[in-house]
Short mmCIF file of N, CA and C in Angstrom, two decimals:
data_model
loop_
_atom_site.label_atom_id
_atom_site.label_comp_id
_atom_site.label_asym_id
_atom_site.label_seq_id
_atom_site.Cartn_x
_atom_site.Cartn_y
_atom_site.Cartn_z
N MET E 1 -63.44 14.69 21.09
CA MET E 1 -62.90 14.05 22.24
C MET E 1 -61.48 13.61 21.91
N ASP E 2 -60.53 14.01 22.74
CA ASP E 2 -59.12 13.71 22.52
C ASP E 2 -58.74 12.49 23.35
N THR E 3 -58.41 11.40 22.67
CA THR E 3 -58.05 10.17 23.37
C THR E 3 -56.55 9.92 23.41
N SER E 4 -55.77 10.84 22.94
CA SER E 4 -54.31 10.65 22.94
C SER E 4 -53.79 10.77 24.37
N TYR E 5 -52.69 10.10 24.58
CA TYR E 5 -52.08 10.13 25.90
C TYR E 5 -51.47 11.51 26.14
N PRO E 6 -51.49 11.93 27.35
CA PRO E 6 -50.87 13.24 27.62
C PRO E 6 -49.35 13.14 27.45
N ARG E 7 -48.80 14.15 26.85
CA ARG E 7 -47.35 14.17 26.63
C ARG E 7 -46.68 14.84 27.80
N GLU E 8 -45.55 14.28 28.14
CA GLU E 8 -44.78 14.86 29.24
C GLU E 8 -43.69 15.73 28.66
N ASP E 9 -43.54 16.88 29.21
CA ASP E 9 -42.50 17.79 28.74
C ASP E 9 -41.13 17.39 29.28
N GLU E 10 -41.12 16.82 30.45
CA GLU E 10 -39.84 16.42 31.05
C GLU E 10 -39.59 14.94 30.74
N ARG E 11 -38.35 14.67 30.40
CA ARG E 11 -37.97 13.27 30.18
C ARG E 11 -37.65 12.62 31.52
N PRO E 12 -37.95 11.33 31.62
CA PRO E 12 -37.61 10.66 32.89
C PRO E 12 -36.09 10.55 33.02
N PRO E 13 -35.61 10.59 34.24
CA PRO E 13 -34.15 10.47 34.42
C PRO E 13 -33.66 9.10 33.97
N LYS E 14 -32.46 9.09 33.43
CA LYS E 14 -31.87 7.82 32.98
C LYS E 14 -31.54 6.95 34.17
N ARG E 15 -31.85 5.69 33.99
CA ARG E 15 -31.51 4.74 35.04
C ARG E 15 -30.11 4.21 34.78
N GLY E 16 -29.32 4.26 35.73
CA GLY E 16 -27.95 3.78 35.61
C GLY E 16 -27.50 3.23 36.95
N PRO E 17 -26.28 2.84 37.01
CA PRO E 17 -25.79 2.33 38.29
C PRO E 17 -25.73 3.47 39.30
N PRO E 18 -25.95 3.14 40.54
CA PRO E 18 -25.83 4.18 41.57
C PRO E 18 -24.41 4.74 41.57
N PRO E 19 -24.25 5.98 41.94
CA PRO E 19 -22.92 6.59 41.87
C PRO E 19 -21.90 5.99 42.82
N ASN E 20 -22.34 5.33 43.90
CA ASN E 20 -21.37 4.78 44.85
C ASN E 20 -20.89 3.38 44.47
N VAL E 21 -21.45 2.75 43.43
CA VAL E 21 -21.03 1.42 43.01
C VAL E 21 -19.90 1.56 41.99
N PRO E 22 -18.73 0.99 42.28
CA PRO E 22 -17.63 1.10 41.32
C PRO E 22 -17.88 0.20 40.11
N PRO E 23 -17.32 0.55 38.98
CA PRO E 23 -17.49 -0.32 37.79
C PRO E 23 -16.75 -1.64 38.01
N PRO E 24 -17.22 -2.70 37.37
CA PRO E 24 -16.56 -4.01 37.57
C PRO E 24 -15.17 -4.03 36.97
N ARG E 25 -14.31 -4.83 37.58
CA ARG E 25 -12.95 -4.99 37.06
C ARG E 25 -12.98 -5.98 35.91
N ASP E 26 -12.09 -5.78 34.95
CA ASP E 26 -12.10 -6.67 33.79
C ASP E 26 -10.99 -7.72 33.86
N HIS E 27 -10.03 -7.61 34.75
CA HIS E 27 -8.94 -8.58 34.95
C HIS E 27 -8.14 -8.82 33.67
N LEU E 28 -7.96 -7.80 32.88
CA LEU E 28 -7.29 -7.94 31.59
C LEU E 28 -5.79 -8.20 31.75
N VAL E 29 -5.15 -7.52 32.67
CA VAL E 29 -3.70 -7.69 32.85
C VAL E 29 -3.39 -9.11 33.35
N TRP E 30 -4.20 -9.59 34.27
CA TRP E 30 -4.03 -10.94 34.79
C TRP E 30 -4.23 -11.97 33.68
N ALA E 31 -5.22 -11.72 32.82
CA ALA E 31 -5.48 -12.64 31.71
C ALA E 31 -4.35 -12.63 30.69
N ILE E 32 -3.80 -11.46 30.41
CA ILE E 32 -2.65 -11.39 29.48
C ILE E 32 -1.47 -12.15 30.06
N PHE E 33 -1.23 -11.97 31.35
CA PHE E 33 -0.13 -12.68 32.01
C PHE E 33 -0.34 -14.20 31.92
N ASN E 34 -1.57 -14.67 32.20
CA ASN E 34 -1.85 -16.10 32.12
C ASN E 34 -1.74 -16.61 30.69
N THR E 35 -2.12 -15.80 29.72
CA THR E 35 -2.05 -16.23 28.33
C THR E 35 -0.61 -16.36 27.86
N LEU E 36 0.21 -15.40 28.20
CA LEU E 36 1.59 -15.39 27.70
C LEU E 36 2.52 -16.27 28.53
N TYR E 37 2.37 -16.25 29.83
CA TYR E 37 3.36 -16.92 30.67
C TYR E 37 2.92 -18.30 31.13
N MET E 38 1.73 -18.43 31.65
CA MET E 38 1.31 -19.69 32.25
C MET E 38 0.01 -20.16 31.60
N ASN E 39 0.06 -20.58 30.38
CA ASN E 39 -1.15 -20.97 29.66
C ASN E 39 -1.41 -22.46 29.87
N PHE E 40 -2.06 -22.80 30.96
CA PHE E 40 -2.37 -24.18 31.32
C PHE E 40 -3.70 -24.57 30.68
N CYS E 41 -3.66 -25.53 29.76
CA CYS E 41 -4.85 -26.03 29.06
C CYS E 41 -5.64 -24.92 28.39
N CYS E 42 -4.97 -23.90 27.90
CA CYS E 42 -5.58 -22.76 27.21
C CYS E 42 -6.57 -21.99 28.07
N LEU E 43 -6.52 -22.15 29.39
CA LEU E 43 -7.41 -21.41 30.27
C LEU E 43 -7.06 -19.92 30.28
N GLY E 44 -5.79 -19.61 30.07
CA GLY E 44 -5.40 -18.21 30.01
C GLY E 44 -6.00 -17.51 28.81
N PHE E 45 -6.08 -18.22 27.69
CA PHE E 45 -6.68 -17.63 26.50
C PHE E 45 -8.19 -17.43 26.68
N VAL E 46 -8.85 -18.38 27.32
CA VAL E 46 -10.29 -18.24 27.60
C VAL E 46 -10.52 -17.07 28.54
N ALA E 47 -9.67 -16.93 29.55
CA ALA E 47 -9.79 -15.80 30.48
C ALA E 47 -9.57 -14.48 29.75
N LEU E 48 -8.64 -14.47 28.80
CA LEU E 48 -8.40 -13.25 28.02
C LEU E 48 -9.63 -12.89 27.20
N ALA E 49 -10.29 -13.88 26.61
CA ALA E 49 -11.49 -13.60 25.83
C ALA E 49 -12.59 -12.99 26.71
N PHE E 50 -12.81 -13.55 27.89
CA PHE E 50 -13.84 -13.00 28.77
C PHE E 50 -13.44 -11.64 29.33
N ALA E 51 -12.15 -11.42 29.56
CA ALA E 51 -11.70 -10.11 30.04
C ALA E 51 -11.94 -9.03 28.98
N VAL E 52 -11.69 -9.36 27.73
CA VAL E 52 -11.93 -8.40 26.65
C VAL E 52 -13.43 -8.13 26.52
N LYS E 53 -14.25 -9.17 26.64
CA LYS E 53 -15.70 -8.98 26.60
C LYS E 53 -16.17 -8.11 27.75
N ALA E 54 -15.60 -8.31 28.94
CA ALA E 54 -15.97 -7.50 30.10
C ALA E 54 -15.60 -6.04 29.87
N ARG E 55 -14.43 -5.81 29.31
CA ARG E 55 -14.02 -4.43 29.04
C ARG E 55 -14.93 -3.78 27.99
N ASP E 56 -15.27 -4.53 26.95
CA ASP E 56 -16.16 -3.99 25.92
C ASP E 56 -17.53 -3.64 26.49
N ARG E 57 -18.07 -4.51 27.32
CA ARG E 57 -19.39 -4.25 27.92
C ARG E 57 -19.32 -3.07 28.88
N LYS E 58 -18.19 -2.93 29.60
CA LYS E 58 -18.04 -1.82 30.52
C LYS E 58 -17.99 -0.50 29.76
N VAL E 59 -17.28 -0.48 28.64
CA VAL E 59 -17.19 0.73 27.82
C VAL E 59 -18.55 1.05 27.20
N ALA E 60 -19.30 0.01 26.82
CA ALA E 60 -20.62 0.22 26.21
C ALA E 60 -21.66 0.66 27.23
N GLY E 61 -21.39 0.49 28.51
CA GLY E 61 -22.31 0.92 29.55
C GLY E 61 -23.19 -0.19 30.09
N ASP E 62 -23.03 -1.40 29.65
CA ASP E 62 -23.82 -2.53 30.13
C ASP E 62 -23.11 -3.13 31.34
N VAL E 63 -23.47 -2.62 32.51
CA VAL E 63 -22.75 -2.98 33.73
C VAL E 63 -23.02 -4.42 34.14
N GLU E 64 -24.25 -4.89 33.98
CA GLU E 64 -24.57 -6.26 34.39
C GLU E 64 -23.81 -7.29 33.54
N ALA E 65 -23.78 -7.09 32.23
CA ALA E 65 -23.02 -8.02 31.37
C ALA E 65 -21.53 -7.92 31.68
N ALA E 66 -21.05 -6.71 31.97
CA ALA E 66 -19.64 -6.55 32.32
C ALA E 66 -19.32 -7.32 33.61
N ARG E 67 -20.22 -7.27 34.58
CA ARG E 67 -20.00 -8.03 35.82
C ARG E 67 -19.99 -9.53 35.55
N HIS E 68 -20.89 -9.98 34.69
CA HIS E 68 -20.96 -11.41 34.35
C HIS E 68 -19.66 -11.88 33.69
N PHE E 69 -19.20 -11.14 32.68
CA PHE E 69 -17.97 -11.53 31.98
C PHE E 69 -16.75 -11.36 32.88
N SER E 70 -16.78 -10.36 33.75
CA SER E 70 -15.67 -10.16 34.68
C SER E 70 -15.57 -11.32 35.66
N SER E 71 -16.72 -11.81 36.11
CA SER E 71 -16.72 -12.96 37.02
C SER E 71 -16.16 -14.20 36.33
N LYS E 72 -16.53 -14.42 35.09
CA LYS E 72 -16.01 -15.57 34.34
C LYS E 72 -14.51 -15.42 34.10
N ALA E 73 -14.06 -14.21 33.76
CA ALA E 73 -12.63 -13.97 33.55
C ALA E 73 -11.85 -14.24 34.82
N ARG E 74 -12.37 -13.79 35.97
CA ARG E 74 -11.69 -14.03 37.24
C ARG E 74 -11.62 -15.52 37.55
N CYS E 75 -12.70 -16.25 37.27
CA CYS E 75 -12.73 -17.69 37.52
C CYS E 75 -11.69 -18.42 36.66
N TYR E 76 -11.67 -18.13 35.37
CA TYR E 76 -10.71 -18.79 34.49
C TYR E 76 -9.27 -18.36 34.79
N ASN E 77 -9.07 -17.13 35.19
CA ASN E 77 -7.73 -16.70 35.59
C ASN E 77 -7.27 -17.45 36.83
N ALA E 78 -8.17 -17.62 37.79
CA ALA E 78 -7.80 -18.35 39.01
C ALA E 78 -7.49 -19.81 38.69
N LEU E 79 -8.29 -20.42 37.82
CA LEU E 79 -8.02 -21.81 37.43
C LEU E 79 -6.70 -21.94 36.69
N ALA E 80 -6.42 -21.00 35.78
CA ALA E 80 -5.17 -21.06 35.02
C ALA E 80 -3.97 -20.86 35.95
N THR E 81 -4.08 -19.94 36.88
CA THR E 81 -2.97 -19.69 37.80
C THR E 81 -2.77 -20.88 38.72
N ALA E 82 -3.85 -21.42 39.27
CA ALA E 82 -3.74 -22.58 40.17
C ALA E 82 -3.17 -23.79 39.42
N GLY E 83 -3.66 -24.03 38.22
CA GLY E 83 -3.15 -25.16 37.44
C GLY E 83 -1.71 -25.00 37.06
N SER E 84 -1.30 -23.79 36.78
CA SER E 84 0.08 -23.54 36.37
C SER E 84 1.04 -23.56 37.55
N VAL E 85 0.52 -23.43 38.75
CA VAL E 85 1.37 -23.52 39.93
C VAL E 85 1.39 -24.95 40.46
N VAL E 86 0.24 -25.62 40.45
CA VAL E 86 0.13 -26.96 41.03
C VAL E 86 0.82 -28.02 40.16
N VAL E 87 0.65 -27.95 38.85
CA VAL E 87 1.22 -28.97 37.96
C VAL E 87 2.76 -29.02 38.05
N PRO E 88 3.47 -27.89 37.97
CA PRO E 88 4.93 -28.00 38.13
C PRO E 88 5.35 -28.47 39.52
N LEU E 89 4.62 -28.05 40.56
CA LEU E 89 4.97 -28.53 41.90
C LEU E 89 4.74 -30.04 42.02
N LEU E 90 3.68 -30.54 41.42
CA LEU E 90 3.43 -31.97 41.42
C LEU E 90 4.50 -32.72 40.64
N LEU E 91 4.91 -32.17 39.53
CA LEU E 91 5.97 -32.78 38.72
C LEU E 91 7.29 -32.81 39.48
N ILE E 92 7.62 -31.74 40.15
CA ILE E 92 8.86 -31.69 40.95
C ILE E 92 8.80 -32.72 42.08
N ALA E 93 7.63 -32.84 42.74
CA ALA E 93 7.49 -33.81 43.82
C ALA E 93 7.65 -35.23 43.29
N LEU E 94 7.09 -35.52 42.13
CA LEU E 94 7.25 -36.86 41.55
C LEU E 94 8.70 -37.14 41.18
N ILE E 95 9.41 -36.17 40.65
CA ILE E 95 10.82 -36.35 40.29
C ILE E 95 11.66 -36.60 41.54
N VAL E 96 11.41 -35.82 42.59
CA VAL E 96 12.19 -35.98 43.82
C VAL E 96 11.94 -37.35 44.44
N THR E 97 10.67 -37.78 44.51
CA THR E 97 10.41 -39.10 45.08
C THR E 97 10.97 -40.20 44.20
N GLY E 98 10.97 -40.03 42.90
CA GLY E 98 11.57 -41.02 42.00
C GLY E 98 13.07 -41.12 42.20
N VAL E 99 13.73 -39.98 42.36
CA VAL E 99 15.19 -40.00 42.59
C VAL E 99 15.51 -40.66 43.92
N ILE E 100 14.73 -40.38 44.94
CA ILE E 100 14.96 -41.00 46.25
C ILE E 100 14.77 -42.51 46.15
N HIS E 101 13.72 -42.92 45.47
CA HIS E 101 13.46 -44.36 45.31
C HIS E 101 14.58 -45.04 44.51
N LEU E 102 15.03 -44.41 43.45
CA LEU E 102 16.11 -45.00 42.66
C LEU E 102 17.42 -45.06 43.42
N SER E 103 17.71 -44.06 44.27
CA SER E 103 18.94 -44.09 45.05
C SER E 103 18.90 -45.23 46.07
N LYS E 104 17.73 -45.45 46.70
CA LYS E 104 17.62 -46.58 47.64
C LYS E 104 17.76 -47.91 46.91
N LEU E 105 17.17 -47.99 45.74
CA LEU E 105 17.27 -49.21 44.94
C LEU E 105 18.71 -49.47 44.52
N ALA E 106 19.43 -48.43 44.17
CA ALA E 106 20.83 -48.57 43.78
C ALA E 106 21.69 -49.01 44.97
N GLN E 107 21.41 -48.48 46.15
CA GLN E 107 22.17 -48.89 47.34
C GLN E 107 21.92 -50.35 47.66
N GLU E 108 20.68 -50.81 47.52
CA GLU E 108 20.37 -52.21 47.79
C GLU E 108 21.03 -53.13 46.77
N SER E 109 21.06 -52.70 45.51
CA SER E 109 21.67 -53.54 44.48
C SER E 109 23.19 -53.60 44.65
N VAL E 110 23.81 -52.51 45.10
CA VAL E 110 25.24 -52.54 45.36
C VAL E 110 25.53 -53.51 46.50
N GLY E 111 24.72 -53.51 47.51
CA GLY E 111 24.88 -54.46 48.61
C GLY E 111 24.72 -55.90 48.13
N PHE E 112 23.80 -56.15 47.23
CA PHE E 112 23.58 -57.49 46.69
C PHE E 112 24.78 -57.97 45.89
N PHE E 113 25.33 -57.10 45.03
CA PHE E 113 26.47 -57.49 44.20
C PHE E 113 27.74 -57.67 45.03
N THR E 114 27.97 -56.88 46.04
CA THR E 114 29.16 -57.06 46.87
C THR E 114 29.04 -58.36 47.65
N TYR E 115 27.84 -58.76 48.05
CA TYR E 115 27.67 -60.02 48.75
C TYR E 115 27.99 -61.20 47.83
N GLN E 116 27.57 -61.13 46.58
CA GLN E 116 27.85 -62.20 45.63
C GLN E 116 29.34 -62.33 45.36
N PHE E 117 30.02 -61.21 45.22
CA PHE E 117 31.46 -61.27 44.94
C PHE E 117 32.24 -61.77 46.13
N SER E 118 31.87 -61.39 47.31
CA SER E 118 32.62 -61.85 48.50
C SER E 118 32.33 -63.34 48.76
N GLY E 119 31.15 -63.81 48.42
CA GLY E 119 30.81 -65.23 48.58
C GLY E 119 31.63 -66.10 47.65
N SER E 120 32.00 -65.68 46.48
CA SER E 120 32.77 -66.50 45.53
C SER E 120 34.21 -66.62 45.99
N ASP E 121 34.74 -65.71 46.75
CA ASP E 121 36.10 -65.78 47.26
C ASP E 121 36.21 -66.88 48.33
N ASP E 122 35.17 -67.11 49.10
CA ASP E 122 35.21 -68.11 50.16
C ASP E 122 35.25 -69.53 49.57
N GLU E 123 34.66 -69.77 48.43
CA GLU E 123 34.63 -71.09 47.86
C GLU E 123 36.01 -71.52 47.33
N ASP E 124 36.84 -70.56 46.91
CA ASP E 124 38.16 -70.89 46.37
C ASP E 124 39.11 -71.36 47.46
N GLN E 125 38.92 -71.01 48.69
CA GLN E 125 39.87 -71.35 49.74
C GLN E 125 39.67 -72.68 50.29
#
């Protein structure tokens, strides 16, 4: 009595991504740009690490891991870009409001000192 499993002559087809699904993007160029130009709190470097991992997984054929790392790279790239744009704009706004405040303060102090000097001339007469 033969209890071995029957052998199949044909191999099952390989399971892979459907042909109409494009491979995930790795966002490597965006991460390099954030790392070199606008590295806010090292988020550009973190994005670069995840972008490289996404590219490695894509080359290895692990599409799900590539999508996961690609999503993280996109998130860190967006945070790095937003932080690098918002922080300088906030700094410029603070400088402009400080200059406006100091100019008003200087105008008020000039008015105060001219009043003091003109008041001392009246006492001499």
